[in-house]
């Protein structure tokens, strides 16, 4: 009887140990933005609080970059016959680590398609063989999760209130196509909103409800057997 009871206790110990887990917690989301600015630009600062190591051990860093492109696209077709012209107002937007290495990239594109006639004899981005499209805009969102030890150390504070400055770079990437002889011109602004959120292990071990109930049940069984053995 004693051997069976000890075996059951060992099995339960393994079960409850497996069901005990440290709590994984997410911090609140921190947001920074860079207003629409004429491209190209580099090193626009985005300052975030580093993870407070007193809370526990940093395990993952979630970053989101929502890039926006806005501007004007214009063209003149010099072709001798009607054609179809496609204009893509675009920007390459990078959120970088201190030092310039890219973390996450967004590629917003706003496009328009037009059908000009044969060249009307005047290069004016108008008439029947050209046009101007103002107010074009679009956004693109990209996500990145960092888990490497170098990044985890980089984003963990070494003193209270320490921050990390990430940098935003944006360059125009616009293009036009369709006519064999085509003049294009683009005026491009870019901006972005970035968020950072930390996941960490607080180091406090918790037990699942099934494990707690099993432990309680074993305790009751043990007490009952002790009482029976005393009566015997």
CSV table of C-alpha atoms in Angstrom, one decimal:
chain,number,residue,atom,x,y,z
A,1,UNK,CA,0.0,0.0,0.0
A,2,UNK,CA,2.8,2.4,0.9
A,3,UNK,CA,4.6,1.7,-2.4
A,4,UNK,CA,1.5,2.4,-4.4
A,5,UNK,CA,0.9,5.6,-2.5
A,6,UNK,CA,4.4,6.8,-3.1
A,7,UNK,CA,4.1,5.9,-6.8
A,8,UNK,CA,0.9,8.0,-7.1
A,9,UNK,CA,2.6,10.9,-5.3
A,10,UNK,CA,5.5,10.8,-7.7
A,11,UNK,CA,3.2,10.7,-10.7
A,12,UNK,CA,1.3,13.7,-9.4
A,13,UNK,CA,4.5,15.6,-8.7
A,14,UNK,CA,5.4,15.2,-12.4
A,15,UNK,CA,2.0,16.2,-13.5
A,16,UNK,CA,1.8,19.3,-11.4
A,17,UNK,CA,5.4,20.2,-12.3
A,18,UNK,CA,4.4,20.1,-16.0
A,19,UNK,CA,1.4,22.2,-15.4
A,20,UNK,CA,3.3,24.9,-13.5
A,21,UNK,CA,4.4,27.8,-15.7
A,22,UNK,CA,5.9,31.2,-15.3
A,23,UNK,CA,3.6,34.0,-16.4
A,24,UNK,CA,4.2,35.5,-19.8
A,25,UNK,CA,3.1,39.2,-19.8
A,26,UNK,CA,2.8,41.9,-22.5
A,27,UNK,CA,3.6,45.5,-21.8
A,28,UNK,CA,1.4,48.3,-23.1
A,29,UNK,CA,2.0,49.4,-26.7
A,30,UNK,CA,4.1,52.5,-27.2
A,31,UNK,CA,3.6,54.6,-30.3
A,32,UNK,CA,5.8,57.2,-32.1
A,33,UNK,CA,5.3,59.0,-35.4
A,34,UNK,CA,7.1,61.0,-38.1
A,35,UNK,CA,4.9,63.5,-40.0
A,36,UNK,CA,4.7,63.5,-43.8
A,37,UNK,CA,8.0,64.9,-45.1
A,38,UNK,CA,9.4,65.4,-48.6
A,39,UNK,CA,11.6,62.5,-49.6
A,40,UNK,CA,14.4,61.6,-49.4
A,41,UNK,CA,15.2,61.8,-45.7
A,42,UNK,CA,17.2,59.8,-43.2
A,43,UNK,CA,17.7,59.5,-39.4
A,44,UNK,CA,14.3,60.9,-38.3
A,45,UNK,CA,14.3,60.0,-34.6
A,46,UNK,CA,11.6,57.8,-33.0
A,47,UNK,CA,12.2,57.5,-29.2
A,48,UNK,CA,10.9,54.6,-27.2
A,49,UNK,CA,11.2,53.5,-23.6
A,50,UNK,CA,13.5,50.5,-23.1
A,51,UNK,CA,12.1,47.4,-21.3
A,52,UNK,CA,12.3,47.7,-17.5
A,53,UNK,CA,14.4,44.7,-16.5
A,54,UNK,CA,13.0,44.8,-12.9
A,55,UNK,CA,9.8,43.4,-14.3
A,56,UNK,CA,11.4,40.1,-15.4
A,57,UNK,CA,13.2,38.7,-18.4
A,58,UNK,CA,12.5,40.2,-21.9
A,59,UNK,CA,11.6,37.4,-24.3
A,60,UNK,CA,10.2,39.1,-27.4
A,61,UNK,CA,9.9,42.5,-29.0
A,62,UNK,CA,7.0,43.3,-31.3
A,63,UNK,CA,7.4,46.1,-33.8
A,64,UNK,CA,4.9,47.5,-36.2
A,65,UNK,CA,5.6,50.1,-39.0
A,66,UNK,CA,2.7,51.8,-40.8
A,67,UNK,CA,4.3,53.8,-43.6
A,68,UNK,CA,2.4,56.4,-45.7
A,69,UNK,CA,3.2,57.9,-49.0
A,70,UNK,CA,1.4,61.0,-50.4
A,71,UNK,CA,2.0,63.3,-53.3
A,72,UNK,CA,1.6,64.2,-56.9
A,73,UNK,CA,2.3,62.3,-60.1
A,74,UNK,CA,2.3,63.8,-63.6
A,75,UNK,CA,3.2,62.6,-67.0
A,76,UNK,CA,3.4,63.5,-70.7
A,77,UNK,CA,3.3,60.8,-73.4
A,78,UNK,CA,5.4,61.6,-76.5
A,79,UNK,CA,4.1,58.5,-78.4
A,80,UNK,CA,2.7,58.9,-81.9
A,81,UNK,CA,-0.3,56.8,-81.0
A,82,UNK,CA,-2.7,56.3,-78.1
A,83,UNK,CA,-1.4,54.3,-75.2
A,84,UNK,CA,-2.0,53.3,-71.5
A,85,UNK,CA,0.2,54.9,-68.8
A,86,UNK,CA,0.6,53.6,-65.3
A,87,UNK,CA,2.0,55.8,-62.5
A,88,UNK,CA,3.2,54.4,-59.2
A,89,UNK,CA,3.8,56.9,-56.4
A,90,UNK,CA,5.9,55.0,-53.9
A,91,UNK,CA,8.3,55.2,-51.1
A,92,UNK,CA,10.7,52.8,-49.3
A,93,UNK,CA,10.4,53.4,-45.5
A,94,UNK,CA,12.8,51.8,-43.1
A,95,UNK,CA,12.8,51.7,-39.3
A,96,UNK,CA,16.4,51.1,-38.3
A,97,UNK,CA,18.4,50.3,-35.2
A,98,UNK,CA,20.9,52.8,-33.8
A,99,UNK,CA,23.7,52.6,-36.3
A,100,UNK,CA,21.5,52.1,-39.4
A,101,UNK,CA,20.6,48.4,-39.6
A,102,UNK,CA,17.0,47.9,-40.8
A,103,UNK,CA,14.5,46.3,-38.4
A,104,UNK,CA,11.3,46.6,-40.5
A,105,UNK,CA,10.4,48.0,-43.8
A,106,UNK,CA,7.1,49.4,-45.3
A,107,UNK,CA,6.5,49.9,-49.1
A,108,UNK,CA,3.4,52.0,-49.6
A,109,UNK,CA,2.3,52.5,-53.2
A,110,UNK,CA,-0.5,54.7,-54.7
A,111,UNK,CA,-1.1,54.0,-58.4
A,112,UNK,CA,-3.2,55.5,-61.2
A,113,UNK,CA,-3.8,54.4,-64.8
A,114,UNK,CA,-4.6,56.8,-67.6
A,115,UNK,CA,-5.2,56.5,-71.4
A,116,UNK,CA,-3.6,59.4,-73.3
A,117,UNK,CA,-3.9,60.1,-77.0
A,118,UNK,CA,-1.0,60.5,-79.4
A,119,UNK,CA,1.2,63.3,-78.3
A,120,UNK,CA,-0.6,66.6,-78.8
A,121,UNK,CA,2.5,68.6,-79.6
A,122,UNK,CA,3.0,70.3,-76.2
A,123,UNK,CA,5.0,69.1,-73.2
A,124,UNK,CA,2.8,70.6,-70.5
A,125,UNK,CA,1.6,67.5,-68.4
A,126,UNK,CA,-1.8,68.3,-69.8
A,127,UNK,CA,-3.9,68.4,-72.9
A,128,UNK,CA,-4.9,65.0,-74.3
A,129,UNK,CA,-1.5,63.4,-74.0
A,130,UNK,CA,-0.6,64.2,-70.4
A,131,UNK,CA,-2.2,64.7,-66.9
A,132,UNK,CA,-1.4,65.7,-63.3
A,133,UNK,CA,-2.7,63.6,-60.4
A,134,UNK,CA,-2.5,65.4,-57.1
A,135,UNK,CA,-3.4,64.1,-53.6
A,136,UNK,CA,-2.4,60.5,-54.3
A,137,UNK,CA,-1.9,58.5,-51.0
A,138,UNK,CA,-1.7,55.1,-49.6
A,139,UNK,CA,-0.4,53.2,-46.6
A,140,UNK,CA,1.4,49.9,-46.0
A,141,UNK,CA,1.9,48.0,-42.7
A,142,UNK,CA,4.7,45.6,-41.8
A,143,UNK,CA,5.4,43.7,-38.6
A,144,UNK,CA,8.6,42.3,-37.1
A,145,UNK,CA,9.3,40.2,-34.0
A,146,UNK,CA,12.7,40.3,-32.4
A,147,UNK,CA,14.0,37.4,-30.3
A,148,UNK,CA,17.7,37.4,-30.8
A,149,UNK,CA,19.9,37.9,-27.7
A,150,UNK,CA,21.6,41.0,-29.2
A,151,UNK,CA,18.3,42.8,-29.8
A,152,UNK,CA,16.9,41.7,-26.4
A,153,UNK,CA,20.0,43.2,-24.7
A,154,UNK,CA,19.7,46.3,-26.9
A,155,UNK,CA,16.1,47.0,-25.9
A,156,UNK,CA,16.6,46.2,-22.1
A,157,UNK,CA,17.2,49.2,-19.9
A,158,UNK,CA,20.4,49.4,-17.9
A,159,UNK,CA,19.0,52.2,-15.7
A,160,UNK,CA,15.6,53.6,-14.8
A,161,UNK,CA,14.0,55.6,-17.6
A,162,UNK,CA,16.5,54.7,-20.3
A,163,UNK,CA,15.3,55.1,-23.9
A,164,UNK,CA,16.2,53.8,-27.3
A,165,UNK,CA,16.2,56.0,-30.4
A,166,UNK,CA,15.2,54.2,-33.6
A,167,UNK,CA,15.6,56.1,-36.9
A,168,UNK,CA,13.2,56.4,-39.8
A,169,UNK,CA,14.6,56.6,-43.4
A,170,UNK,CA,12.4,57.2,-46.4
A,171,UNK,CA,13.3,57.4,-50.1
A,172,UNK,CA,11.2,57.9,-53.2
A,173,UNK,CA,10.6,54.8,-55.3
A,174,UNK,CA,8.1,56.1,-57.8
A,175,UNK,CA,7.9,54.9,-61.4
A,176,UNK,CA,5.9,55.3,-64.6
A,177,UNK,CA,5.4,52.9,-67.5
A,178,UNK,CA,3.3,52.2,-70.6
A,179,UNK,CA,4.4,54.6,-73.2
A,180,UNK,CA,7.6,54.1,-75.2
A,181,UNK,CA,8.4,57.8,-74.9
A,182,UNK,CA,7.2,59.0,-71.5
A,183,UNK,CA,8.1,62.0,-69.3
A,184,UNK,CA,7.2,61.6,-65.6
A,185,UNK,CA,7.6,63.7,-62.6
A,186,UNK,CA,6.8,62.9,-58.9
A,187,UNK,CA,6.5,65.0,-55.8
A,188,UNK,CA,6.7,62.5,-52.9
A,189,UNK,CA,6.1,62.9,-49.1
A,190,UNK,CA,6.5,60.0,-46.7
A,191,UNK,CA,5.8,59.5,-43.0
A,192,UNK,CA,5.2,56.7,-40.6
A,193,UNK,CA,3.7,55.5,-37.3
A,194,UNK,CA,5.7,52.9,-35.4
A,195,UNK,CA,4.8,50.9,-32.3
A,196,UNK,CA,6.8,48.8,-29.8
A,197,UNK,CA,5.5,46.2,-27.4
A,198,UNK,CA,7.5,43.9,-25.1
A,199,UNK,CA,6.8,40.4,-24.0
A,200,UNK,CA,8.5,39.2,-20.8
A,201,UNK,CA,8.6,36.4,-18.3
A,202,UNK,CA,8.0,37.7,-14.8
A,203,UNK,CA,9.7,34.6,-13.2
A,204,UNK,CA,6.7,33.9,-11.0
A,205,UNK,CA,5.7,30.2,-11.3
A,206,UNK,CA,1.9,29.6,-11.3
A,207,UNK,CA,0.0,26.3,-11.3
A,208,UNK,CA,-2.9,25.5,-13.6
A,209,UNK,CA,-6.3,24.7,-12.1
A,210,UNK,CA,-6.2,21.0,-13.0
A,211,UNK,CA,-2.9,20.7,-11.2
A,212,UNK,CA,-4.2,22.4,-8.1
A,213,UNK,CA,-7.2,20.1,-8.0
A,214,UNK,CA,-5.1,17.0,-8.5
A,215,UNK,CA,-2.8,18.1,-5.6
A,216,UNK,CA,-5.8,18.7,-3.4
A,217,UNK,CA,-7.3,15.3,-4.2
A,218,UNK,CA,-4.0,13.6,-3.4
A,219,UNK,CA,-3.9,15.4,-0.1
A,220,UNK,CA,-7.4,14.2,0.8
A,221,UNK,CA,-6.5,10.6,-0.2
A,222,UNK,CA,-3.4,10.7,1.9
A,223,UNK,CA,-5.3,12.0,5.0
A,224,UNK,CA,-7.9,9.3,4.6
A,225,UNK,CA,-5.2,6.6,4.5
A,226,UNK,CA,-3.4,8.0,7.5
A,227,UNK,CA,-6.6,7.9,9.5
A,228,UNK,CA,-7.4,4.3,8.4
A,229,UNK,CA,-3.8,3.2,9.4
A,230,UNK,CA,-4.2,4.8,12.8
A,231,UNK,CA,-7.5,3.0,13.4
A,232,UNK,CA,-5.9,-0.3,12.4
